[in-house]
DNA sequence: TGCTAAACGGGGTGGTCCCCCATATCGTAC
DNA sequence: GTACGATATGGGGGACCACCCCGTTTAGCA
């Protein structure tokens, strides 16, 4: 990769992160290019599409979330570990708007992106289930689907996102209540 | 309202319902006008924007959902009644794609649309809570927020939508488990 | 039947995404 | 230090979009 191309690539990722955080995953590609001071063709050449651009933007977020999952495997309370991790995923999605959409797009296109988070969360869920600290019938796909749904609709409102996650974790109408 | 205007209005609502069910809430307005055999200006004059168009399209769905809530207030098991109603809301959103987005837009713009569903569900939730058949801390806004989040992300996959709702109802990690 | 208020839709504006290709720049081999 | 081929660039274009102006047509009434 030529030096000028690398400079532009890095600049584009930084600007894209900024604009996406402001406007969400459907931010205008033209504006990202404009703000970065390059032609829109350059942006499209570097990423080839919105999905790939979002993946580049959220690469480091994903790394952080996966690492967090690995760390939490050492936590003494498996149920708490799962809960904390799901909160972290939501917190990331709120801080950097667009992560939820990026994951959804990635899942649809079979990109590696979604698979990494799934692998990271699966062990956390399994451990919680073995300690009877999570619903035995839940799959990691569904748990992340739920978390992702919350991220998407509440990504502009951290307090709401937290409330919805808490509600989904303890259950709207858990069997224990009746 | 002139007879020709009324004819076009009704035709537009019907065509819009069809196209939105096919393509989702962000379907092309131009295509709806094209399929209805009118100019796009006519469509915009009748509705004044996508949100209003979606509200017109889902008016009858909302009526049905609200009526269902009223009927279920007579159900002997309040927890079951709430569960069945939430399933019905999801089922509607899956059958007519776009309902979730319409509700979200409506809520953001303070339209009456969202308020009606909220009123309908509030009593159902309250009754379930009084019978200890629903989480005491849950608000109807949050419950519907969760249901809406599920509708939005899983509106193309009825089975997934059902699984996510079931999981949210019984809880990923209910207190009873540990 | 004639008239007026209402509805209509072609076409314009300004925006989007994405791509082609002539031009400019980089990095190297001499 | 220079010349040159490989690579990156971005203006401009195509196809689409939402939304609106305004000249034309039509409905419904007197």
XYZ file of C-alpha atoms in Angstrom, chain B residues 19-131:
113
model
C -45.217 -2.194 -1.078
C -44.291 -1.596 2.565
C -45.132 -5.209 3.402
C -42.773 -6.264 0.614
C -39.894 -3.877 1.137
C -40.170 -2.495 4.657
C -40.725 0.982 6.023
C -38.084 2.584 3.812
C -39.744 1.522 0.576
C -39.504 4.010 -2.264
C -42.291 6.594 -2.296
C -41.819 6.963 -6.041
C -42.530 3.295 -6.570
C -45.665 3.434 -4.488
C -46.917 6.341 -6.590
C -45.892 4.556 -9.793
C -47.697 1.347 -8.846
C -50.776 3.301 -7.849
C -50.723 5.036 -11.233
C -50.478 8.565 -9.827
C -47.738 11.183 -9.860
C -45.478 11.302 -6.871
C -46.700 14.811 -6.130
C -50.151 13.393 -5.468
C -48.788 10.954 -2.942
C -46.913 13.711 -1.136
C -49.896 16.000 -1.158
C -52.083 13.334 0.406
C -49.712 12.381 3.186
C -47.138 15.100 3.500
C -44.354 12.704 4.377
C -43.347 9.121 4.990
C -44.375 9.082 8.648
C -47.918 10.200 7.920
C -48.146 7.690 5.096
C -47.064 4.866 7.378
C -49.590 5.961 9.968
C -52.362 5.841 7.408
C -51.213 2.406 6.311
C -51.131 0.974 9.822
C -54.253 2.641 11.154
C -56.282 -0.553 10.910
C -53.489 -2.667 12.371
C -53.377 -0.369 15.375
C -57.122 -0.581 15.772
C -56.908 -4.360 15.762
C -54.085 -4.456 18.298
C -55.879 -2.053 20.645
C -59.093 -4.005 20.376
C -57.202 -7.190 21.143
C -55.840 -5.586 24.306
C -59.330 -4.629 25.415
C -60.602 -8.155 24.793
C -57.716 -9.716 26.698
C -58.525 -7.663 29.789
C -61.314 -10.196 30.286
C -58.951 -13.166 30.167
C -58.823 -15.146 33.396
C -55.008 -15.375 33.575
C -53.517 -11.845 33.582
C -49.959 -12.997 32.916
C -51.051 -15.112 30.004
C -53.142 -12.220 28.698
C -50.118 -9.923 28.647
C -47.987 -12.578 26.983
C -50.580 -13.290 24.316
C -50.988 -9.602 23.573
C -47.271 -8.985 23.185
C -47.126 -11.963 20.840
C -49.972 -10.437 18.857
C -48.120 -7.135 18.560
C -45.044 -8.937 17.249
C -47.127 -11.043 14.899
C -48.666 -7.920 13.423
C -45.250 -6.353 12.955
C -44.003 -9.432 11.144
C -47.045 -9.799 8.934
C -47.023 -6.127 7.942
C -43.373 -5.162 7.859
C -42.786 -1.553 8.797
C -45.111 -1.334 11.766
C -42.164 -1.241 14.145
C -40.538 1.603 12.272
C -43.856 3.430 12.062
C -44.280 3.236 15.804
C -40.757 4.440 16.416
C -41.175 7.404 14.075
C -44.538 8.159 15.600
C -43.082 8.111 19.109
C -40.304 10.482 18.075
C -42.696 12.927 16.504
C -45.143 12.813 19.366
C -47.953 11.627 17.141
C -51.065 10.076 18.624
C -50.245 6.708 17.151
C -47.832 5.542 19.788
C -49.982 6.890 22.605
C -52.889 4.670 21.625
C -50.910 1.458 21.845
C -49.400 2.596 25.113
C -52.802 3.244 26.648
C -54.038 -0.123 25.421
C -51.129 -2.024 26.890
C -50.853 -0.157 30.169
C -53.913 -1.745 31.754
C -52.861 -5.203 30.622
C -49.464 -4.734 32.251
C -50.909 -3.213 35.407
C -53.310 -6.104 35.857
C -50.505 -8.638 35.391
C -48.359 -6.802 37.927
C -51.159 -6.746 40.476
C -51.393 -10.526 40.156
